[in-house]
XYZ file of C-alpha atoms in Angstrom:
773
model
C 137.863 119.916 112.672
C 140.388 122.517 111.403
C 143.345 120.093 111.166
C 141.191 117.557 109.364
C 140.035 120.183 106.881
C 143.648 120.994 106.102
C 144.838 117.454 105.411
C 141.769 115.513 104.222
C 141.543 116.978 100.731
C 145.225 116.390 100.025
C 145.018 112.840 101.408
C 142.005 112.062 99.187
C 143.781 113.370 96.086
C 146.830 111.274 96.934
C 144.811 108.056 97.425
C 142.176 108.769 94.767
C 142.312 105.429 92.927
C 142.049 103.356 96.109
C 139.091 105.418 97.320
C 137.239 105.037 94.027
C 137.761 101.259 94.075
C 136.793 100.942 97.765
C 133.622 102.988 97.212
C 132.501 100.806 94.323
C 132.987 97.696 96.469
C 131.023 99.200 99.365
C 128.175 100.221 97.052
C 127.968 96.732 95.534
C 127.740 95.125 98.986
C 125.096 97.588 100.174
C 123.085 97.420 96.940
C 122.962 93.611 97.099
C 120.334 94.090 99.809
C 117.917 95.339 97.120
C 117.038 91.728 96.362
C 115.575 91.410 99.876
C 113.254 94.405 99.561
C 109.557 93.611 99.900
C 106.321 95.584 99.575
C 103.665 95.731 102.278
C 100.277 96.860 100.985
C 98.292 96.176 104.159
C 96.335 99.265 105.213
C 97.083 98.391 108.834
C 100.793 98.952 108.333
C 100.141 102.583 109.282
C 99.205 101.576 112.836
C 101.758 100.670 115.484
C 101.263 97.552 117.609
C 100.751 99.636 120.752
C 98.081 101.831 119.160
C 95.139 101.616 121.616
C 92.537 101.891 118.859
C 94.218 99.049 116.952
C 94.256 96.888 120.076
C 90.546 97.539 120.538
C 89.874 96.583 116.919
C 91.887 93.374 117.192
C 90.007 92.439 120.355
C 86.724 93.052 118.541
C 87.820 90.970 115.568
C 89.044 88.124 117.782
C 85.593 88.018 119.346
C 83.633 88.152 116.081
C 85.499 88.276 112.771
C 87.720 90.544 110.734
C 85.980 92.713 108.146
C 88.224 92.304 105.114
C 86.012 92.332 102.086
C 85.524 92.735 98.382
C 82.428 94.708 97.422
C 80.944 94.317 93.952
C 78.704 97.322 93.278
C 76.188 96.651 90.525
C 74.542 99.559 88.720
C 72.058 98.634 85.955
C 72.035 101.255 83.220
C 68.221 101.260 83.256
C 68.312 102.301 86.936
C 66.377 99.279 88.223
C 67.976 96.419 90.133
C 64.749 94.441 90.288
C 64.603 92.941 86.820
C 65.081 89.324 85.785
C 68.386 90.007 84.061
C 69.915 92.011 86.901
C 68.679 89.662 89.604
C 70.066 86.787 87.539
C 73.441 88.572 87.395
C 73.405 89.081 91.170
C 72.451 85.452 91.743
C 75.244 84.159 89.492
C 77.785 86.604 90.875
C 76.877 85.543 94.409
C 77.533 81.904 93.516
C 80.804 82.763 91.747
C 82.008 84.824 94.701
C 82.143 81.773 96.935
C 85.026 80.578 94.753
C 87.139 83.674 95.359
C 90.344 82.650 97.185
C 89.959 82.791 100.982
C 86.281 83.852 100.815
C 84.322 83.015 103.953
C 80.946 84.662 103.425
C 78.952 86.192 100.565
C 75.958 88.491 101.085
C 73.603 89.931 98.482
C 69.926 90.692 98.075
C 69.386 87.366 96.298
C 70.807 85.191 99.101
C 69.402 87.391 101.893
C 67.876 84.985 104.375
C 64.235 85.987 104.216
C 62.004 84.603 106.946
C 58.354 83.636 106.921
C 56.118 81.143 108.658
C 54.095 78.205 107.405
C 51.811 77.237 110.233
C 54.095 76.676 113.231
C 57.214 76.329 111.097
C 59.746 79.094 110.527
C 60.992 79.077 106.949
C 64.330 80.693 106.157
C 65.204 80.907 102.449
C 66.988 82.997 99.808
C 65.029 86.093 98.896
C 65.414 85.383 95.165
C 66.046 82.023 93.530
C 66.236 81.108 89.839
C 65.740 84.737 88.892
C 65.057 84.167 85.187
C 61.916 82.168 86.037
C 60.464 84.780 88.407
C 57.021 86.167 87.597
C 56.250 89.875 87.604
C 54.424 89.423 90.906
C 57.469 87.692 92.388
C 59.725 90.576 91.382
C 57.349 93.143 92.886
C 57.279 91.126 96.121
C 61.087 90.817 96.237
C 61.502 94.534 95.625
C 59.023 95.390 98.372
C 60.731 93.095 100.892
C 64.249 94.290 100.051
C 63.448 98.000 100.187
C 61.645 97.659 103.521
C 64.358 95.623 105.234
C 66.628 97.831 107.442
C 69.495 95.359 107.227
C 69.598 95.738 103.432
C 68.780 99.360 102.619
C 71.855 101.593 102.304
C 74.019 98.506 102.621
C 73.106 95.909 100.006
C 70.666 98.024 98.030
C 70.000 101.723 97.583
C 66.667 103.127 98.879
C 65.446 103.675 95.312
C 66.592 100.261 94.130
C 68.883 101.579 91.396
C 72.156 100.159 92.800
C 72.964 96.988 94.715
C 76.026 95.088 95.898
C 77.511 91.674 96.508
C 79.738 91.677 99.588
C 82.433 89.020 99.974
C 84.168 88.564 103.318
C 87.744 87.355 102.908
C 89.867 85.684 105.577
C 93.484 86.020 104.496
C 95.932 83.541 106.062
C 98.489 86.342 106.321
C 101.385 84.106 105.299
C 102.605 86.008 102.227
C 102.254 89.436 100.645
C 100.913 87.790 97.484
C 97.515 86.949 98.998
C 95.904 90.339 98.308
C 97.075 90.513 94.657
C 95.883 86.918 94.215
C 92.382 87.804 95.423
C 92.281 91.003 93.372
C 93.353 89.258 90.169
C 90.602 86.666 90.642
C 87.995 89.309 91.454
C 88.906 91.443 88.434
C 88.617 88.396 86.181
C 85.122 87.745 87.547
C 84.150 91.387 86.994
C 85.435 91.406 83.434
C 83.607 88.160 82.650
C 80.286 89.463 83.966
C 80.716 92.779 82.178
C 80.844 90.828 78.921
C 77.834 88.704 79.846
C 75.771 91.663 81.063
C 76.783 94.765 79.057
C 73.756 96.679 80.350
C 75.188 96.713 83.862
C 78.143 98.629 85.311
C 80.211 96.808 87.933
C 82.529 98.592 90.384
C 85.019 97.003 92.780
C 85.399 98.269 96.340
C 86.187 96.954 99.778
C 89.149 96.668 102.121
C 90.967 94.157 99.906
C 90.729 96.475 96.903
C 91.991 99.401 98.978
C 94.917 97.329 100.260
C 95.795 96.418 96.699
C 95.521 100.063 95.634
C 98.163 100.920 98.239
C 100.505 98.454 96.573
C 99.689 99.747 93.088
C 100.255 103.339 94.204
C 103.644 102.325 95.597
C 104.658 100.645 92.344
C 103.386 103.571 90.268
C 105.298 106.108 92.327
C 108.533 104.176 92.027
C 108.149 103.629 88.281
C 107.084 107.206 87.446
C 108.496 109.552 90.064
C 112.044 108.198 90.248
C 112.705 108.571 86.483
C 111.053 112.013 86.546
C 113.197 113.011 89.506
C 116.334 111.723 87.814
C 115.671 113.736 84.655
C 114.945 116.838 86.727
C 118.225 116.497 88.593
C 120.203 116.106 85.363
C 118.612 119.289 83.993
C 119.112 121.345 87.166
C 122.699 120.264 87.796
C 123.635 120.458 84.125
C 122.279 123.972 83.661
C 123.902 125.149 86.868
C 127.348 123.592 86.718
C 127.587 123.681 82.928
C 130.049 120.857 83.161
C 129.403 117.415 81.710
C 132.025 115.790 83.907
C 130.723 117.586 87.000
C 127.131 116.599 86.259
C 128.166 112.988 85.650
C 130.120 112.881 88.918
C 127.184 114.242 90.876
C 124.801 111.712 89.305
C 127.072 108.842 90.299
C 127.036 110.007 93.936
C 123.253 110.295 93.821
C 122.762 106.819 92.330
C 125.220 105.301 94.793
C 123.310 106.956 97.668
C 119.896 105.686 96.544
C 121.202 102.170 95.940
C 122.876 102.126 99.357
C 119.853 103.509 101.219
C 117.436 101.005 99.684
C 119.967 98.182 99.823
C 120.566 98.700 103.527
C 116.781 98.744 104.030
C 116.669 95.350 102.320
C 119.460 93.998 104.540
C 117.565 95.233 107.632
C 114.264 93.697 106.498
C 112.432 97.017 106.110
C 109.440 96.701 103.764
C 108.402 99.445 101.381
C 104.861 100.792 101.680
C 102.956 103.754 100.203
C 104.630 106.205 102.599
C 108.192 104.862 102.597
C 108.099 104.348 98.815
C 108.873 108.052 98.471
C 112.275 107.457 100.136
C 114.184 106.933 96.842
C 112.902 110.211 95.410
C 113.746 112.086 98.612
C 117.255 110.587 98.715
C 117.707 111.548 95.057
C 116.978 115.163 95.919
C 118.888 115.395 99.189
C 121.994 113.739 97.763
C 122.305 116.619 95.293
C 123.144 119.232 97.920
C 126.543 118.012 99.132
C 127.913 117.235 95.688
C 126.735 120.567 94.242
C 128.482 122.565 97.000
C 131.737 120.671 96.536
C 131.570 120.767 92.739
C 130.634 124.433 92.483
C 133.564 125.377 94.712
C 135.982 123.244 92.656
C 134.788 124.831 89.407
C 134.926 128.354 90.862
C 138.496 127.821 92.047
C 139.517 126.402 88.682
C 138.075 129.484 86.992
C 140.515 131.567 88.999
C 143.384 129.566 87.541
C 143.928 126.953 90.254
C 144.828 123.463 88.984
C 142.339 120.624 89.400
C 144.023 118.705 92.252
C 144.609 121.837 94.307
C 141.043 122.984 93.649
C 139.689 119.638 94.886
C 141.800 119.796 98.057
C 140.812 123.430 98.711
C 137.140 122.674 98.105
C 137.289 119.963 100.754
C 138.976 122.382 103.168
C 136.224 124.947 102.619
C 133.239 122.577 102.489
C 134.065 119.709 104.843
C 132.535 121.289 107.920
C 129.307 122.616 106.336
C 128.791 119.451 104.280
C 129.267 117.270 107.342
C 127.057 119.483 109.483
C 124.225 119.779 106.933
C 124.175 116.026 106.395
C 124.147 115.256 110.113
C 121.339 117.737 110.793
C 119.328 116.251 107.929
C 119.886 112.764 109.329
C 118.802 113.936 112.787
C 115.614 115.382 111.331
C 114.700 112.158 109.561
C 115.704 109.931 112.469
C 113.340 111.941 114.688
C 110.553 110.416 112.580
C 111.115 107.243 114.609
C 108.891 108.874 117.215
C 106.012 108.829 114.729
C 103.004 106.765 115.754
C 102.788 105.456 112.172
C 105.464 102.820 111.373
C 105.646 103.701 107.641
C 106.983 107.139 108.526
C 109.568 105.541 110.791
C 110.640 103.415 107.834
C 110.717 106.489 105.610
C 112.881 108.371 108.096
C 115.298 105.468 108.538
C 115.697 104.738 104.827
C 116.274 108.405 103.994
C 118.700 108.752 106.928
C 120.715 105.809 105.596
C 120.653 107.302 102.109
C 121.750 110.746 103.310
C 124.525 109.213 105.426
C 125.678 107.295 102.357
C 125.608 110.524 100.325
C 127.770 112.197 102.979
C 130.367 109.419 102.858
C 130.427 109.314 99.063
C 130.543 113.118 98.779
C 133.490 113.404 101.161
C 135.570 110.444 99.970
C 134.422 109.287 96.539
C 133.448 112.543 94.811
C 136.721 114.459 95.338
C 138.712 111.327 94.501
C 136.684 110.858 91.312
C 137.099 114.553 90.401
C 140.836 114.117 90.814
C 140.733 111.233 88.336
C 138.472 112.382 85.512
C 139.134 115.311 83.163
C 137.269 118.317 84.553
C 137.010 121.753 82.997
C 134.870 124.734 84.117
C 132.541 126.472 81.690
C 134.519 129.724 82.015
C 138.289 130.062 82.067
C 138.470 133.146 84.261
C 136.493 136.033 85.674
C 133.030 136.107 87.152
C 130.185 134.094 85.792
C 126.692 135.519 85.561
C 125.387 133.719 88.659
C 128.187 134.965 90.907
C 127.688 138.494 89.614
C 123.968 138.294 90.398
C 124.570 137.157 93.968
C 127.225 139.835 94.448
C 124.571 142.406 93.624
C 122.030 140.649 95.825
C 124.439 140.730 98.773
C 125.054 144.425 98.217
C 121.297 145.057 98.070
C 120.697 143.182 101.355
C 123.396 145.197 103.115
C 122.033 148.503 101.822
C 118.354 147.753 102.489
C 118.718 145.837 105.741
C 116.178 147.892 107.722
C 113.487 147.553 105.061
C 114.184 143.835 104.720
C 114.131 143.293 108.472
C 110.665 144.766 108.935
C 109.396 143.281 105.694
C 110.534 139.821 106.792
C 108.917 140.267 110.212
C 105.619 141.212 108.575
C 105.858 138.239 106.204
C 106.564 135.805 109.042
C 103.694 137.075 111.194
C 101.218 137.257 108.307
C 101.969 133.767 106.999
C 102.152 132.162 110.450
C 98.742 133.589 111.392
C 97.128 131.039 109.099
C 98.010 128.255 111.557
C 94.900 129.213 113.538
C 92.833 127.851 110.625
C 94.530 124.447 110.614
C 92.375 121.501 111.656
C 93.435 117.883 112.137
C 91.323 115.732 109.886
C 91.687 113.278 107.027
C 89.557 111.396 104.531
C 91.414 108.183 103.804
C 89.124 107.242 100.911
C 90.355 110.302 99.053
C 94.008 109.376 99.488
C 93.855 108.106 95.886
C 93.177 110.483 93.023
C 90.900 109.885 90.057
C 93.517 107.989 88.048
C 92.819 104.939 90.220
C 89.737 102.777 89.645
C 89.340 102.352 93.404
C 88.746 106.093 93.814
C 86.164 106.177 91.011
C 84.437 103.127 92.468
C 84.513 104.560 95.975
C 83.062 107.885 94.860
C 80.258 106.130 92.993
C 79.487 103.875 95.938
C 79.440 106.725 98.437
C 77.167 108.785 96.195
C 74.757 105.966 95.342
C 74.785 103.163 97.902
C 76.656 103.263 101.186
C 79.686 104.578 103.034
C 83.055 103.090 103.901
C 83.623 104.475 107.384
C 82.772 101.707 109.830
C 82.418 102.005 113.595
C 81.949 98.764 115.487
C 80.726 98.233 119.060
C 80.753 95.097 121.157
C 77.774 95.632 123.469
C 78.072 93.541 126.638
C 74.924 91.838 127.888
C 76.303 90.965 131.317
C 76.716 87.191 131.064
C 76.331 84.064 128.883
C 73.011 83.870 127.035
C 71.895 87.283 128.261
C 71.633 88.798 124.789
C 68.083 87.415 124.775
C 67.124 89.631 127.692
C 64.379 92.110 126.673
C 66.052 94.792 128.800
C 69.359 94.304 127.012
C 67.705 94.264 123.590
C 65.774 97.438 124.453
C 69.044 99.162 125.293
C 70.597 98.016 122.014
C 67.549 99.212 120.098
C 67.673 102.627 121.759
C 71.345 102.958 120.876
C 70.538 101.874 117.324
C 67.757 104.448 117.042
C 70.073 107.166 118.361
C 72.709 106.306 115.792
C 70.213 106.144 112.931
C 69.166 109.691 113.761
C 72.711 111.036 113.432
C 73.777 112.982 110.335
C 75.776 111.003 107.747
C 74.936 107.651 109.372
C 73.543 105.598 106.493
C 73.276 102.120 107.984
C 73.337 100.306 111.317
C 73.643 96.528 111.442
C 72.196 95.250 114.698
C 70.784 92.041 116.156
C 67.560 93.785 117.199
C 66.368 93.983 113.558
C 66.482 90.182 113.384
C 64.611 89.747 116.677
C 61.890 92.172 115.572
C 61.501 90.491 112.181
C 61.273 87.043 113.793
C 58.710 88.270 116.327
C 56.576 89.640 113.499
C 56.929 86.392 111.494
C 55.852 84.278 114.446
C 52.707 86.400 114.785
C 51.491 85.876 111.217
C 53.508 88.858 109.896
C 51.393 91.274 111.910
C 53.184 94.659 111.741
C 52.067 95.398 115.320
C 54.512 92.711 116.446
C 57.509 94.203 114.700
C 59.114 94.765 118.055
C 61.450 93.075 120.503
C 59.937 89.951 122.120
C 58.738 90.693 125.637
C 60.054 87.464 127.169
C 63.626 86.193 127.330
C 62.811 82.532 126.681
C 60.678 83.492 123.683
C 63.497 85.581 122.209
C 65.918 82.686 122.775
C 63.588 80.232 120.982
C 63.182 82.543 117.997
C 66.918 83.026 117.683
C 67.620 79.283 117.990
C 65.078 78.434 115.264
C 66.589 81.066 113.000
C 70.212 79.981 113.549
C 69.365 76.309 112.922
C 67.808 77.248 109.575
C 70.704 79.327 108.264
C 72.862 77.793 105.516
C 76.611 77.291 105.857
C 78.557 80.552 105.710
C 75.615 82.800 106.573
C 75.505 82.278 110.341
C 75.409 85.036 112.972
C 78.971 84.656 114.229
C 79.787 88.071 112.739
C 77.453 89.819 115.211
C 77.042 87.377 118.166
C 79.919 86.061 120.300
C 80.295 82.389 121.217
C 78.590 82.355 124.628
C 75.957 84.904 123.594
C 77.097 87.400 126.192
C 77.554 90.272 123.710
C 76.560 91.399 120.234
C 78.301 93.551 117.697
C 76.664 96.630 116.256
C 78.194 97.949 113.016
C 77.607 101.577 112.087
C 78.288 102.814 108.560
C 78.990 106.512 108.139
C 79.034 108.194 104.760
C 81.382 110.872 103.410
C 82.855 111.947 106.750
C 86.219 113.376 107.716
C 88.246 111.971 110.577
C 87.298 115.005 112.652
C 83.605 114.220 112.208
C 84.213 110.571 113.067
C 85.978 111.537 116.289
C 83.038 113.751 117.195
C 80.368 111.123 116.525
C 82.314 108.435 118.396
C 82.689 110.746 121.372
C 78.946 111.544 121.288
C 78.162 107.816 121.158
C 80.283 107.127 124.252
C 78.547 109.919 126.102
C 75.141 108.517 125.108
C 76.046 105.044 126.352
C 77.345 106.381 129.670
C 74.139 108.347 130.207
C 71.567 105.832 128.919
C 73.098 102.346 128.998
C 76.136 102.397 131.318
C 76.323 98.606 131.462
C 77.023 98.551 127.722
C 79.402 101.535 127.695
C 82.338 100.861 125.393
C 84.573 102.427 122.791
C 83.844 102.410 119.086
C 86.368 100.567 116.959
C 87.259 99.964 113.339
C 89.841 101.047 110.789
C 88.019 104.337 110.287
C 88.253 105.102 113.996
C 91.977 104.335 114.030
C 92.474 106.670 111.068
C 90.408 109.278 112.874
C 92.772 109.361 115.835
C 96.149 108.599 114.287
C 96.741 112.106 112.880
C 96.142 113.583 116.318
C 98.335 110.953 117.990
C 101.060 111.454 115.411
C 101.074 115.249 115.821
C 101.494 114.860 119.587
C 104.294 112.307 119.261
C 106.123 114.314 116.596
C 105.978 117.567 118.564
C 108.281 116.130 121.215
C 110.500 114.614 118.536
C 110.750 117.940 116.716
C 111.691 119.783 119.894
C 114.359 117.200 120.670
C 115.722 117.364 117.127
C 115.741 121.168 117.284
C 117.727 121.191 120.510
C 120.245 118.687 119.175
C 120.632 120.498 115.844
C 121.037 123.847 117.632
C 123.768 122.474 119.907
C 125.578 121.020 116.905
C 125.421 124.342 115.061
C 126.685 126.309 118.049
C 129.511 123.829 118.588
C 130.486 123.672 114.938
C 130.264 127.411 114.311
C 131.951 128.144 117.658
C 129.689 131.150 118.114
C 126.772 131.024 120.553
C 125.209 134.270 119.371
C 125.271 133.319 115.695
C 124.006 129.839 116.540
C 121.056 131.212 118.499
C 120.250 133.791 115.823
C 120.043 131.022 113.253
C 117.124 129.436 115.120
C 114.761 132.165 113.915
C 115.195 131.624 110.148
C 115.320 127.866 110.750
C 112.047 127.636 112.681
C 110.014 130.276 110.865
C 109.785 128.411 107.490
C 107.793 125.534 108.999
C 105.428 127.915 110.811
C 105.003 129.997 107.671
C 104.403 126.923 105.512
C 101.756 125.524 107.868
C 100.196 128.986 108.069
C 99.961 129.180 104.284
C 98.596 125.631 104.247
C 95.949 126.680 106.751
C 94.949 129.545 104.474
C 94.902 127.311 101.379
C 93.197 124.165 102.692
C 92.829 124.397 106.477
C 93.369 120.644 106.798
C 96.344 118.707 108.123
C 96.298 114.927 107.937
C 98.600 112.061 108.797
C 101.271 112.736 106.169
C 101.640 116.418 107.008
C 102.068 115.693 110.709
C 105.683 114.631 110.082
C 106.699 117.521 107.820
C 108.116 119.732 110.605
C 110.481 117.015 111.837
C 111.339 115.952 108.307
C 112.176 119.451 107.059
C 113.888 120.680 110.217
C 117.187 119.089 109.252
C 116.818 120.171 105.605
C 116.072 123.876 106.064
C 119.171 124.415 108.210
C 121.445 123.310 105.357
C 121.509 126.657 103.559
C 121.801 128.454 106.894
C 124.864 126.408 107.778
C 126.543 127.003 104.429
C 125.833 130.739 104.580
C 127.013 131.121 108.170
C 130.146 129.034 107.605
C 131.166 131.284 104.715
C 130.253 134.397 106.708
C 132.382 133.325 109.667
C 135.227 132.316 107.355
C 135.176 135.830 105.928
C 135.253 137.337 109.409
C 137.902 135.036 110.845
C 140.217 134.230 107.949
C 139.975 137.428 105.936
C 139.347 139.869 108.804
C 136.246 141.273 107.098
C 133.641 143.573 108.566
C 130.153 142.128 109.068
C 128.732 143.748 105.878
C 131.714 142.599 103.814
C 131.482 139.087 105.264
C 127.780 138.960 104.348
C 128.607 139.933 100.760
C 131.459 137.398 100.746
C 129.013 134.662 101.831
C 126.609 135.608 99.034
C 129.477 135.462 96.534
C 130.825 132.122 97.725
C 127.662 130.201 98.420
C 124.749 132.097 96.858
C 124.752 130.079 93.655
C 125.020 126.743 95.458
C 122.205 127.706 97.855
C 119.992 128.663 94.938
C 120.782 125.503 92.984
C 120.312 123.087 95.870
C 117.074 124.777 96.907
C 115.811 124.722 93.321
C 116.670 121.029 93.111
C 115.023 120.274 96.460
C 111.856 122.220 95.637
C 111.619 120.737 92.147
C 112.205 117.280 93.583
C 109.529 117.544 96.237
C 107.158 119.119 93.703
C 107.599 115.983 91.609
C 106.144 114.112 94.574
C 102.934 116.077 93.973
C 102.572 114.026 90.767
C 101.892 110.991 92.950
C 98.375 109.641 92.744
C 98.591 108.924 96.461
C 97.630 112.069 98.337
C 99.732 111.212 101.386
C 102.848 111.612 99.247
C 101.640 114.457 97.049
C 100.580 116.664 99.971
C 103.763 115.908 101.895
C 105.766 116.858 98.813
C 103.894 120.130 98.334
C 104.123 121.277 101.943
C 107.806 120.334 102.094
C 108.461 122.318 98.903
C 106.704 125.344 100.404
C 108.753 124.997 103.609
C 112.064 124.797 101.744
C 111.116 127.803 99.588
C 110.327 129.831 102.691
C 113.672 128.744 104.153
C 115.585 130.130 101.157
C 113.694 133.428 101.409
C 114.618 133.645 105.093
C 118.256 132.739 104.440
C 118.641 135.317 101.674
C 116.697 138.220 103.169
C 116.288 137.703 106.916
C 119.323 135.764 108.185
C 121.944 138.266 106.889
C 119.872 141.161 108.193
C 119.701 139.569 111.645
C 123.452 139.079 111.554
C 124.011 142.716 110.637
C 121.609 143.910 113.346
C 123.293 141.959 116.149
C 126.780 141.490 114.801
C 127.546 144.779 113.087
C 128.675 146.531 116.281
C 130.422 143.499 117.753
C 133.926 144.662 118.658
C 135.243 141.114 118.676
C 135.107 141.020 114.919
C 135.527 144.726 114.129
C 138.950 144.215 112.525
C 137.639 145.109 109.099
C 137.226 148.717 110.204
C 140.989 148.956 110.745
C 141.838 148.207 107.145
């Protein structure tokens, strides 16, 4: 690349106007793709099509139905659901909920299909009807029935009767992304209307539809809040560092061009934004700073020595072309390795950022120097050293003098911080992905604390053939499995067909409690079920728990306040129980909660291989570019240790690593090498071009690139810390851990990398020419 370094800067200065015009045209074409950008707020976007847990869920849903719902949670301020006013609200809300777009089923305590007998007839009717006309005795009876019914308690009503719910199943056509917002807008209007009619009742909105919509709202919030905050931060950091209005303006143009190109290309390629990939603009904003700052700082430094602007631009390109190219390529490699993620949103994030960083590289190499050669540019100081350079001169001298102390101190720091990795556990709590600023989080917390949970595990229990669900042996097995699950910690509700059979058997024996058990004969069980199904009103059939040919039933387990680790454990225990006690029904648990429970683990495993591959490729590039195998291999230590140290510190702080953090190593791998590359390139330039000794070359590197390393790291850390302002924990935690990793990388590059060089390079005769001077 030497010949290119020599001629490129001069060529750019000579053709500056053409390059500026060509860049603007390219940006306009790329940015036109912004009009094609779409948002995907479906929770399932995080699961790849070949995810085995997702396939199992889709098979389950194809057999029964998909559980997409809106859950109205009603909390009377007097703490009693069973009053005329509250029951009237529930009755009216149940009727109104049938009008919600795409609703297919509505369940509440008022339309619960209560069964009783009148002679030989089985009567199936709503538990509460015309609530305002109910007598006190009627209300007592309704309360007693509801609070003794297993299918209602901890699902539709709390055990104490102080909170209840109206659950609306929604079948979205899946034709447009506007369906979820349409449902949510309608539901919120209903809630607001009933809040006015019944001020003595609090109403919360939950359910899968509300969570999907919250993903979209979090995406919009992040883009409207974080991007402006990031932009202001960059202006402040660059402005204070460069102290040049023209330089700051030039850098901002490159950054804006890069973001517009990255997102525009995503639009051209049909990539949708989602809660994870929505952080791409903010990441591009930060990463695009690095290249322009290195080029600008060198131009300004050279102009301070008296060099004219055009010569300074050409010389800056000669000095920075290789490290700028190399740092950008390694960053792109790191983000492209995210394509091995098991979660598609992180693939999208990696691809969008990679396109943005590539755009920043092109604009930094061709547009920025051409633009600097066009506009009036003056450094803050006319000559001499500025304060920052003086500081880094002293820092370089300190590192050379105290190399032994710094070597052992760095080793102790690396070992101590990395030790915390042993405390890291893979688990998530997807309900807590949203912070308290979102209504969905407040509603979810209230619901979990007062009514039911949101973690669902579904099982399709095979009966062995058509119609065999009526077999007493099969039903006994299902009941045993149900009883086992109900005895497990944090299991708050189990929906199972056996509760219906037992209730019908009791009804058909004059409500004798001794008959609250599974019918002893298959034909009797079949008759009971047929009578019941024929009496059910439209929309409240049993298709959600019985398949078409009655060869299997679905059991739905609700678990409260559990982490993904706990869900994996309980699902594994359930499989072991089935294998040991009911092998004919042995199956896997399924549901969105189960997919979330396994995706972090799957993603870690997939990203480990990707990270190793990216590391090998980046290492080969560094060795080839630096043309020094020993230096290239030495650089691996300060490049790898930051991620280990950051995860170790994270293990000490929280001990939990979820889906978002599983991609941080691959994502940061290409970023943390940037400062290493710039430092080593200046070090080797000092050795090769100026015949310096190793200590002098180290101090030369600090002088030439110390300020730029500090500024770019400060900008990167500040930028990723702004991500912590996101109300979506997946982004905020990723931002925090990335900021910690980049901070550790700067510490290693300032205090460990030069010491390693001095330890292994100081006695190298190949470069011992400085001793002759």
